[in-house]
Coordinates of C-alpha atoms in Angstrom, one line a residue:
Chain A
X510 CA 0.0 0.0 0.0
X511 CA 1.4 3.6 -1.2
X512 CA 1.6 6.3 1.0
X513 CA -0.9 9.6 0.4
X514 CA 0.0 11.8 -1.8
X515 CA 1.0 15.2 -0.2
X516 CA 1.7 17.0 -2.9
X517 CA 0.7 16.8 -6.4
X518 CA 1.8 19.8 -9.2
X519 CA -0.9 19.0 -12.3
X520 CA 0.2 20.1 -16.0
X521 CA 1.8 23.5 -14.5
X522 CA 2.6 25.8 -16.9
X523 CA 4.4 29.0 -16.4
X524 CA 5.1 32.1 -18.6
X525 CA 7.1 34.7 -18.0
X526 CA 5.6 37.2 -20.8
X527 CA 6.6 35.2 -24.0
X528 CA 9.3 33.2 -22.2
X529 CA 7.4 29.5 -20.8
X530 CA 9.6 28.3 -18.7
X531 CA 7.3 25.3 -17.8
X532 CA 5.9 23.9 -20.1
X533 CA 3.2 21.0 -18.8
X534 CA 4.6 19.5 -15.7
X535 CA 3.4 16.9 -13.6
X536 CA 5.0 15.6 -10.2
X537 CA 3.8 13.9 -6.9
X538 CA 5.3 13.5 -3.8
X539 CA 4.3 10.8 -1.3
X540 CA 4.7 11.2 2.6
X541 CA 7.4 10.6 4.0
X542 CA 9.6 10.7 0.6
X543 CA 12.7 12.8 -0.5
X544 CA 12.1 13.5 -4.5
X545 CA 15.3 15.6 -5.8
X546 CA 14.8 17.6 -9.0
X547 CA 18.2 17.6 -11.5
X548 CA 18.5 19.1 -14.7
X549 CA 20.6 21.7 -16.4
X550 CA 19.9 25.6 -15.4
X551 CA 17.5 27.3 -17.2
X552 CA 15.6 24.0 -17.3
X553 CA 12.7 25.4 -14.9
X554 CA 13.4 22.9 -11.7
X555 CA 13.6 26.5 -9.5
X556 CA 10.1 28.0 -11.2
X557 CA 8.4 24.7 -10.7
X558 CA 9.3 24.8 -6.6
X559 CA 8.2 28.1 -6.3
X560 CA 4.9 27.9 -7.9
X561 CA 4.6 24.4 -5.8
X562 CA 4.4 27.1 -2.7
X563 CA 2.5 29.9 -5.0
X564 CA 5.9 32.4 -4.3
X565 CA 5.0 32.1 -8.5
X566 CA 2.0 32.1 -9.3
X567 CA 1.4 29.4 -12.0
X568 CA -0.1 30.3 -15.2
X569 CA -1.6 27.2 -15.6
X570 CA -2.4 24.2 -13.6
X571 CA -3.1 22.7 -10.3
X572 CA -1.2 22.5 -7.2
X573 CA -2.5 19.8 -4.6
X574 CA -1.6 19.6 -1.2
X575 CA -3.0 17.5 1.3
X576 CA -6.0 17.0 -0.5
X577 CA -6.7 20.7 -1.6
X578 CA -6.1 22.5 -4.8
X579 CA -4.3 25.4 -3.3
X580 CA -4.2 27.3 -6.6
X581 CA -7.7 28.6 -6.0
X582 CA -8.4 32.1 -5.4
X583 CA -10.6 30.8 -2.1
X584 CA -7.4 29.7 -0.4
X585 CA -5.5 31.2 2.1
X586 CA -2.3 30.8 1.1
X587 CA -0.8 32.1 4.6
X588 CA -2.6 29.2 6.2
X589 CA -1.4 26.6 3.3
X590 CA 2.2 27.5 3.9
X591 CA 2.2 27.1 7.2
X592 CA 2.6 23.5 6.5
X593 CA 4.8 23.5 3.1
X594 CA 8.9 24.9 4.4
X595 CA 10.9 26.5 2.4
X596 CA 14.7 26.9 2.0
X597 CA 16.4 29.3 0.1
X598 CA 19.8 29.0 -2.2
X599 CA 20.4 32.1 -0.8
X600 CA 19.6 31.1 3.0
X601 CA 17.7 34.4 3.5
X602 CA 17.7 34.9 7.4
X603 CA 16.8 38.0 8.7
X604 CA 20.2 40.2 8.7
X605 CA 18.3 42.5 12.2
X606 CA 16.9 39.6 14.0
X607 CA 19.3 37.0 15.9
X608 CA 19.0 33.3 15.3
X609 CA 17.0 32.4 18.2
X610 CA 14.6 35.5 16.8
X611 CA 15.0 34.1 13.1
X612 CA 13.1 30.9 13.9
X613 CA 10.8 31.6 16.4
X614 CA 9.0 34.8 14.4
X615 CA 6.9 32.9 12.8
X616 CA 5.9 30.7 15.4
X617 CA 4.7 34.2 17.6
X618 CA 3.2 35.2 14.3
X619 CA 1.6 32.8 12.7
X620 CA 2.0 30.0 15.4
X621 CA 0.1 32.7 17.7
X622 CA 2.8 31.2 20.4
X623 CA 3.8 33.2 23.4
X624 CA 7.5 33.7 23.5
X625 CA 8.7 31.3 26.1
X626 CA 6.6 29.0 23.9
X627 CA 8.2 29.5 21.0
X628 CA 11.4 29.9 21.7
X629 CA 11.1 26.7 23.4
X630 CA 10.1 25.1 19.8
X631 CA 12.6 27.3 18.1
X632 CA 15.3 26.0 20.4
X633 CA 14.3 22.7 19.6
X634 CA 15.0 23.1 15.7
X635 CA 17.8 24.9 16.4
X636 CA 18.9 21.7 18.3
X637 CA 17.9 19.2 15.5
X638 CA 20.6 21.2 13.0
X639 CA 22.9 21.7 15.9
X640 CA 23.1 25.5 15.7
X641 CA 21.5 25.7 19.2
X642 CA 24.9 26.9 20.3
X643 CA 24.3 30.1 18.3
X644 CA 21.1 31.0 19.5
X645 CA 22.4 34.7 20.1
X646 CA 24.2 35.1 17.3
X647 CA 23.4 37.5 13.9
X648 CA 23.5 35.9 10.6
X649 CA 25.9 38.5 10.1
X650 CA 28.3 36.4 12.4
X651 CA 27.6 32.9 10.5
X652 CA 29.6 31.0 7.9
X653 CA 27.2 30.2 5.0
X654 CA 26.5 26.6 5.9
X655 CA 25.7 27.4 9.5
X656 CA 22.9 30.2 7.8
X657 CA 22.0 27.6 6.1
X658 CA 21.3 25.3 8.8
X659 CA 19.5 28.1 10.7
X660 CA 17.3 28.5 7.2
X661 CA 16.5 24.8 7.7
X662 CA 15.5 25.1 11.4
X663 CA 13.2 28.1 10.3
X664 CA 11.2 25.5 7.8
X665 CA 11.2 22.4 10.5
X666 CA 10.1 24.9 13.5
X667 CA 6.4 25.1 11.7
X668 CA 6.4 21.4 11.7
X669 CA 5.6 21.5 8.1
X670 CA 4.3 18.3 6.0
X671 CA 6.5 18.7 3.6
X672 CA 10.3 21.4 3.1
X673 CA 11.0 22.6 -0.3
X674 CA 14.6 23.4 -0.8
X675 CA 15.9 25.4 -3.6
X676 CA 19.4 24.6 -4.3
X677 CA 20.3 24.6 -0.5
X678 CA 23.7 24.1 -1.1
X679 CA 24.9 26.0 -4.0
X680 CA 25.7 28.9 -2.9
X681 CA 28.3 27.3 -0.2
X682 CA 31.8 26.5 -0.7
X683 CA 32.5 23.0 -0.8
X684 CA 34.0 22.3 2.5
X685 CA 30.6 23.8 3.5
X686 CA 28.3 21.7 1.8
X687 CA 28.5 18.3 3.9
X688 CA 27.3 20.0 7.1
X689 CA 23.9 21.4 5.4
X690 CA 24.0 17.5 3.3
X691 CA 24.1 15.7 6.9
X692 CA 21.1 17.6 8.4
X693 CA 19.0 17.2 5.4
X694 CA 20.2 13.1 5.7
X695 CA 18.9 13.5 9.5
X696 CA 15.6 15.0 8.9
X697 CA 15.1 12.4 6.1
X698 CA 15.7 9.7 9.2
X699 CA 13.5 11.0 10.6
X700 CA 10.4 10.8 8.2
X701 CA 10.1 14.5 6.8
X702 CA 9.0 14.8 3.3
X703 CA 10.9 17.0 1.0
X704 CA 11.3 17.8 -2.3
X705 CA 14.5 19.1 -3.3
X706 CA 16.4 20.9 -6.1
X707 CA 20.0 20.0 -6.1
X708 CA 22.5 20.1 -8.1
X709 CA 24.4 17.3 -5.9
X710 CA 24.5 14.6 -7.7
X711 CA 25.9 12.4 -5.0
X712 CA 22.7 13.2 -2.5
X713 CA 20.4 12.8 -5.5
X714 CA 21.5 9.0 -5.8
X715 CA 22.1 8.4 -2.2
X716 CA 18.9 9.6 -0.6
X717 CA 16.3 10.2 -3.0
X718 CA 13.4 7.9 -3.2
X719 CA 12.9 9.4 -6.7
X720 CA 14.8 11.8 -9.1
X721 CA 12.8 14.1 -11.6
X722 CA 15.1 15.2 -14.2
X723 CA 13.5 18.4 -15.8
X724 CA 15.3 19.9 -19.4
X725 CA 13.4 22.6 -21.1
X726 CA 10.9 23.3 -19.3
X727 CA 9.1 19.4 -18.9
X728 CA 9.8 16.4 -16.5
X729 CA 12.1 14.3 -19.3
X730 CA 12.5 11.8 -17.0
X731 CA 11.3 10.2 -13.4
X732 CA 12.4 7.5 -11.4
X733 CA 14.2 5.7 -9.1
X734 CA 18.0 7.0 -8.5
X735 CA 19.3 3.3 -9.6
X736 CA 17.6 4.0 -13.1
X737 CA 18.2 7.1 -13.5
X738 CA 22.2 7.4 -12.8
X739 CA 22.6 3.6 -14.5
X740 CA 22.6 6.0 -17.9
X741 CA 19.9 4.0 -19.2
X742 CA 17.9 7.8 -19.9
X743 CA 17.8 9.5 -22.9
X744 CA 20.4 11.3 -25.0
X745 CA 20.3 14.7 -23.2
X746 CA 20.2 12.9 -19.5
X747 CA 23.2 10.9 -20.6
X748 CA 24.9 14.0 -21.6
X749 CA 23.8 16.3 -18.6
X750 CA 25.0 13.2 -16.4
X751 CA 28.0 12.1 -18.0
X752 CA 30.2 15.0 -16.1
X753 CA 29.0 13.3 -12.5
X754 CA 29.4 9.8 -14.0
X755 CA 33.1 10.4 -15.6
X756 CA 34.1 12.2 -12.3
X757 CA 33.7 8.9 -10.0
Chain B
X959 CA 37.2 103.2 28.2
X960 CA 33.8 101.1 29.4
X961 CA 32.0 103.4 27.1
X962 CA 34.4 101.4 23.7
X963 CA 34.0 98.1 25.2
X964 CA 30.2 98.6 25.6
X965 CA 30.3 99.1 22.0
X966 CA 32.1 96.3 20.7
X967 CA 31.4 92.8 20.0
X968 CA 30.7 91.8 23.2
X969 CA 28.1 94.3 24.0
X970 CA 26.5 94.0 20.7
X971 CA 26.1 89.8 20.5
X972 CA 27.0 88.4 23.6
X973 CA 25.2 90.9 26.3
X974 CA 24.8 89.6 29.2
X975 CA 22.3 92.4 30.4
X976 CA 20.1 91.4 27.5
X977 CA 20.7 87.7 28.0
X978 CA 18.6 88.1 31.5
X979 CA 15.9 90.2 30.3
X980 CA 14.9 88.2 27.3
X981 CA 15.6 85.1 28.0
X982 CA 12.2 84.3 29.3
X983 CA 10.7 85.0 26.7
X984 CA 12.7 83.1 24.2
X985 CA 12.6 80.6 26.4
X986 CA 9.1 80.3 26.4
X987 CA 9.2 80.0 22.9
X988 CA 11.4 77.0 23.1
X989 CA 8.8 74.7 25.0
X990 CA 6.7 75.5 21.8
X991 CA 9.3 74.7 19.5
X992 CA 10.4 71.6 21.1
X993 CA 6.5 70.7 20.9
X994 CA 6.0 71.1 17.2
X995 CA 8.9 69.5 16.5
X996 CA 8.3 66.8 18.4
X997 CA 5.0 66.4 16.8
X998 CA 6.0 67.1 13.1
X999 CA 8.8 64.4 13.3
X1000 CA 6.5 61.8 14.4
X1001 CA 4.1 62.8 11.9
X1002 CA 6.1 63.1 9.2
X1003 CA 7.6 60.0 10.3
X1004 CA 4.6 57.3 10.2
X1005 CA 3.4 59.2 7.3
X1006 CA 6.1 58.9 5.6
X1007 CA 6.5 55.2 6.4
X1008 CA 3.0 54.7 5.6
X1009 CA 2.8 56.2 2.0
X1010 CA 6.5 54.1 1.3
X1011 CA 4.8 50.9 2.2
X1012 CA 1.5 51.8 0.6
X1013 CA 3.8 52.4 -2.5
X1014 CA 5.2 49.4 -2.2
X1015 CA 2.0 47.7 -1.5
X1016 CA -0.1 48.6 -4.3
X1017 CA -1.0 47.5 -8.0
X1018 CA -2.4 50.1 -9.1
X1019 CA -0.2 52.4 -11.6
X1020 CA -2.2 55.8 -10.5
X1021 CA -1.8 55.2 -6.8
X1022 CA 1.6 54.6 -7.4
X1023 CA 2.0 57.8 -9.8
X1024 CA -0.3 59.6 -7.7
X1025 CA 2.1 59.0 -4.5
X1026 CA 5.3 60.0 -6.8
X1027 CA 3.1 63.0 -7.5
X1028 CA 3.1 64.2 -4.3
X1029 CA 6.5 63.4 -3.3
X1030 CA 7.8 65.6 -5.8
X1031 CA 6.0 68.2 -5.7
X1032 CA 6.4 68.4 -1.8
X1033 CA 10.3 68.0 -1.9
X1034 CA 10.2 70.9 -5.3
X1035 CA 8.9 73.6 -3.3
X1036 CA 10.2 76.1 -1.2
X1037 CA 8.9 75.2 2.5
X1038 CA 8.2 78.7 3.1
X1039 CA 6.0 79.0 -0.3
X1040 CA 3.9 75.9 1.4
X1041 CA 3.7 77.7 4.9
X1042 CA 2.4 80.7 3.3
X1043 CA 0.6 79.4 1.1
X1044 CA -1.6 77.4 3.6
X1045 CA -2.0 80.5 5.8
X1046 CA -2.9 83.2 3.8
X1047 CA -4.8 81.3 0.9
X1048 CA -7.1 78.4 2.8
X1049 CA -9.3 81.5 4.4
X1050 CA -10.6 82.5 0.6
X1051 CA -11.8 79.1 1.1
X1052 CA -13.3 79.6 4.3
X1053 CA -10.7 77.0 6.0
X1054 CA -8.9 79.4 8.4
X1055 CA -6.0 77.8 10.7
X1056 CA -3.8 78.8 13.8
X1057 CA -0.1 79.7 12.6
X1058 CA 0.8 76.9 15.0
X1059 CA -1.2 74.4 13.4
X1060 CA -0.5 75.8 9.4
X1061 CA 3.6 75.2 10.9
X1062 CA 2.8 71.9 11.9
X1063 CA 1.0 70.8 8.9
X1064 CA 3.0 72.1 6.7
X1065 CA 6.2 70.6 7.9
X1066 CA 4.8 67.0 8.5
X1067 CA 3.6 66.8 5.2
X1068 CA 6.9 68.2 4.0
X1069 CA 8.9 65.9 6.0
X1070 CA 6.8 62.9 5.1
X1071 CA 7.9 63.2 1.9
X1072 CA 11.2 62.9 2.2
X1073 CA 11.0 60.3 4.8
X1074 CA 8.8 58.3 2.1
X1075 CA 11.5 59.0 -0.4
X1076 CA 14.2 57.5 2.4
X1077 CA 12.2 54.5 3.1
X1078 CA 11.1 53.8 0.1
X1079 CA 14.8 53.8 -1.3
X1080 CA 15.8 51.1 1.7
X1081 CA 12.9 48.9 0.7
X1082 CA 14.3 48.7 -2.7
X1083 CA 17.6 48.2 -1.3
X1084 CA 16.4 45.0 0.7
X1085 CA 17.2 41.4 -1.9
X1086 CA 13.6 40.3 -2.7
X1087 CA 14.3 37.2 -0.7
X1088 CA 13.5 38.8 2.5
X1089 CA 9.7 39.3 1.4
X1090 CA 9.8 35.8 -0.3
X1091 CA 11.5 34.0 3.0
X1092 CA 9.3 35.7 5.4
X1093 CA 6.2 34.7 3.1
X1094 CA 6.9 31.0 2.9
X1095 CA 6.7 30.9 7.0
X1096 CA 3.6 31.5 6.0
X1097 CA 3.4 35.3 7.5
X1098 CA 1.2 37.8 5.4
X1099 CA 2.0 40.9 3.5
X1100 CA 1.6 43.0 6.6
X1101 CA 3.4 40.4 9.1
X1102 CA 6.5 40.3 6.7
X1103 CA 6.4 44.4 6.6
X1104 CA 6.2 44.9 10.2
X1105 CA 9.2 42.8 11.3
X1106 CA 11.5 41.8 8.2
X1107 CA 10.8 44.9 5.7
X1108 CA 10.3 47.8 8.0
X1109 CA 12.6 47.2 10.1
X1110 CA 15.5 46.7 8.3
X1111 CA 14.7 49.4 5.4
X1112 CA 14.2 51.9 8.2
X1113 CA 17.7 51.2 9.8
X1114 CA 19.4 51.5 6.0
X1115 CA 17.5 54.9 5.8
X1116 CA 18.8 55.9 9.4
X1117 CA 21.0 59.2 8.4
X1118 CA 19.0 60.4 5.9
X1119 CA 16.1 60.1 8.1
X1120 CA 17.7 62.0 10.6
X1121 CA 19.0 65.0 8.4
X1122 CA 15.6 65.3 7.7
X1123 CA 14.3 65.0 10.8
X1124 CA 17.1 67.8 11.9
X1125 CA 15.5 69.8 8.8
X1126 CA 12.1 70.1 9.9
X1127 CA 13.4 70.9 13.3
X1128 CA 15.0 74.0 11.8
X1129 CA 12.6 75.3 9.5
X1130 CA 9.9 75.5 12.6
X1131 CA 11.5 78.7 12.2
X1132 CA 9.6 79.5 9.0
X1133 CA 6.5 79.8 10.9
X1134 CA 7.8 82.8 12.5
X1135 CA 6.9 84.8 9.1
X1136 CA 3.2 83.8 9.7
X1137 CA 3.2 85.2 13.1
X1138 CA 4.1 81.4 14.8
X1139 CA 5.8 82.6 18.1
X1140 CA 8.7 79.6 18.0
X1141 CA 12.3 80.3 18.8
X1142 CA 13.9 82.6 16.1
X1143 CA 10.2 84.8 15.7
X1144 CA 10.7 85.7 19.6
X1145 CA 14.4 86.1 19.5
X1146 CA 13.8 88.5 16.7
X1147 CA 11.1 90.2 18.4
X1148 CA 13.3 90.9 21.3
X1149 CA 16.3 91.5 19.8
X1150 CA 13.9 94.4 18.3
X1151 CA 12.5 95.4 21.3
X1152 CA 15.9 96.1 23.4
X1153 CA 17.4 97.2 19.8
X1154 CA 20.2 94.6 20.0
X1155 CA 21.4 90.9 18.2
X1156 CA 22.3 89.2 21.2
X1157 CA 18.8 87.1 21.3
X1158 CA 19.4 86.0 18.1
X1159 CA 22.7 84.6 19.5
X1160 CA 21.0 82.7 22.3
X1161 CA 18.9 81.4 19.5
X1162 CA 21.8 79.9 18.1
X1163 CA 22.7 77.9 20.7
X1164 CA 19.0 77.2 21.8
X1165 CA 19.2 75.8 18.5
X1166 CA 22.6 73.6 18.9
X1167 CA 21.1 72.2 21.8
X1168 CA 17.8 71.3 20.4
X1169 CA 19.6 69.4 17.2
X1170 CA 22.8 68.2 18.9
X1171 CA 20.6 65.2 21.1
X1172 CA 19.2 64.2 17.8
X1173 CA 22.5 63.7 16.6
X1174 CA 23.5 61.6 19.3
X1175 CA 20.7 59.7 19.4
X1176 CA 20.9 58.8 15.3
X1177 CA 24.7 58.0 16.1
X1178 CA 23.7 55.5 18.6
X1179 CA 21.1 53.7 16.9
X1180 CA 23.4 53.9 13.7
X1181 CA 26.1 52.4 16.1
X1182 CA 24.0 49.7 17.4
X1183 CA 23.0 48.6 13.9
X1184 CA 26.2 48.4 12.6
X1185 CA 26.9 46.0 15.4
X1186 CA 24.9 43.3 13.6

């Protein structure tokens, strides 16, 4: 018996004026799975997790979560996101607000939480990517992967159903990049669902339950990381691959 | 001998004589001035702020153009024009204000246009991810404003806020030509009345010591932003 489906993008399409950047895409993600995106830049893998959270509004299609198409005007999307984390390339903490403050303001806004409350629960993410240490600490003060492990602790505070990362880890430099790789490998252990763009090809075939490779603007391929890194994909996957493959 | 030294520089600017008589009422006047300034700065302040996030807020082209409009328009003209314009033409129109209130209006609206144009700049300074990252926590518009966008496009806008702020302190003195009895109107008027300057010299430093805590303060709070 399959898992529910959490969250389901149906036939998006997305313009930019006369630019469509997706072109007729389709994805689920079942509970409790990690799906990475792969595919070359340009290829729409970003647009397609931001329109999965409405940050872009798709011009066409559905997005289902938990049951709901959220791309009706009816919905509050405040309410939907909630439960749908996001982390950013570009980490994104707030530069004015300490750590502690970074993960616990939207638990005392949207959570409602008093602050004992939520700094408790803030304290408790902040834990869970060890950066409890720096609770008092500005982002100012952080190396990128530690920012980026405070970004993380911002998604998994709400106790979302599912975290969205885009590209978490390619704006680090490399000796950074394992630290941010090992809490996403915990939180997997753990049973969060997450759907992920990467460009790391080692976590793609290491963790994922699935791999969507996206090139212009569709899903060319999707499937389990075995089949899709045995090069048994088309011509452009082979290609697009071929770099990670010759580098082992 | 005293009769040379009564005469000269000291006698004309700094006189002490004249310090003791006038003072009280320049002094007087100071309370006032403190007052208005108090009240235009904080005025001009959330106005300011408000028409920058409304800006920022809205979709429409003609709100948008509409809140340019009066931007410009309010940081193009001479204060004083404004000042005088609101006091002696609203009566035709059977609107008649206080000098004291035409001074305050006048200068909050003038100031909240330049605050506007201060914050507004800081919000466009901000990376877009901010908005987008205080959004996916699932925080509204407002939410995201009040404690990711504000703040931090507030601080960025810090000095320029406060050389505005220091502005509008100083052009309470406009208010004096329509009759407004602030700082520089009473020293004038008594430096009339005795038929020497020195008032206006007090003035001067009434002034430094109105504007110099305002400096402070801003260098603090600059200070203690730079810290993060």
């Amino acid at each position: 018996m399959q898992k529910k489906i959490i969250l389901e993008a149906v036939d998006i399409r997305k313009d930019y004026g006369d630019l469509r950047v997706l072109n007729g895409v389709d994805i689920r993600v079942r509970e409790g799975e990690l799906v990475s995106i792969i595919g070359p830049s340009g290829s729409g893998k970003s647009s397609l997790l931001r329109c999965c959270n409405l940050l872009e509004r798709p011009t066409a299609g559905q997005i289902i979560f938990d049951g709901e198409d959220i791309t009706r005007d009816t919905v509050n999307i405040n309410r939907v996101r909630q439960n749908m984390g996001m982390v950013f390339q570009q980490f994104n903490l707030y530069p004015h607000l300490n750590v502690l403050a970074n993960v616990s303001l939207a638990l005392r806004c949207v959570g409602k939480l008093g602050k004992a409350e939520a700094n408790a629960v803030a304290m408790e993410a902040l834990t869970q990517v060890d950066m409890a240490h720096k609770r008092d600490a500005f982002p100012g003060q952080l190396s990128g992967g530690q920012q980026q492990r405070v970004g993380i602790a911002r998604a998994v505070a709400l106790n979302p159903k599912i975290i969205l990362f885009d590209e978490p880890t390619s704006a680090l430099d490399p000796e950074l990049v394992s630290s941010v790789l090992a809490v996403m490998k915990s939180l997997r252990e753990r049973g969060m669902t997450m759907l992920v763009v990467t460009h790391e090809m080692g976590f793609a075939r290491d963790l994922s339950d699935r791999v969507i490779f996206m090139d212009g603007g569709v899903v060319a391929a999707n499937d389990t990381p075995d089949v899709i890194f045995s090069s048994q994909g088309n011509e452009r996957m082979r290609s697009f691959l071929s770099r990670f493959l010759n580098e082992r | 001998m005293s009769q040379a030294a009564d005469s000269g520089l000291i006698h004309t600017f700094f006189n002490a004589d004249i310090v003791r008589q006038t003072s009280p009422m320049v002094m007087e006047a100071v309370g006032q001035t403190i007052a208005i300034g108090v009240l235009v700065i904080v005025a001009g302040i959330l106005l300011g702020t408000a028409l920058a996030t409304w800006r920022f807020h809205t979709q429409s082209r003609v709100l948008r153009a509409l809140i340019v409009g009066y931007v410009d328009v309010l940081r193009a003209m001479p204060p004083l024009v404004i000042l005088i314009l609101v006091y002696f033409a609203l009566p035709y129109v059977n609107i008649s204000i206080g000098s004291v209130l035409a001074t305050f209006l006048c200068l909050s609206v003038i100031l909240s246009a330049f605050i506007e144009e201060c914050v507004w700049s800081g919000i466009m300074t901000l990376p877009k991810g901010q908005m987008e990252a205080a959004r996916s926590t699932g925080m509204s518009w407002w939410q995201s404003m009040r404690h990711v966008i504000l703040p931090q496009a507030l601080r960025l806008s810090l000095p320029q806020i406060t050389n505005r702020c220091i502005a509008a302190i100083k052009n309470t003195a406009l208010g004096s030509v329509i009759g407004f009895a602030e700082i520089l109107g009473s020293a004038q008027a008594a430096s009339s009345d005795y038929a020497n300057p020195t008032p206006l010299t007090l003035c001067a430093i009434l002034y430094i010591g109105l504007i110099y805590p305002l400096v402070l303060a801003s260098r603090y709070l600059e200070h203690r932003a730079g810290i993060r």
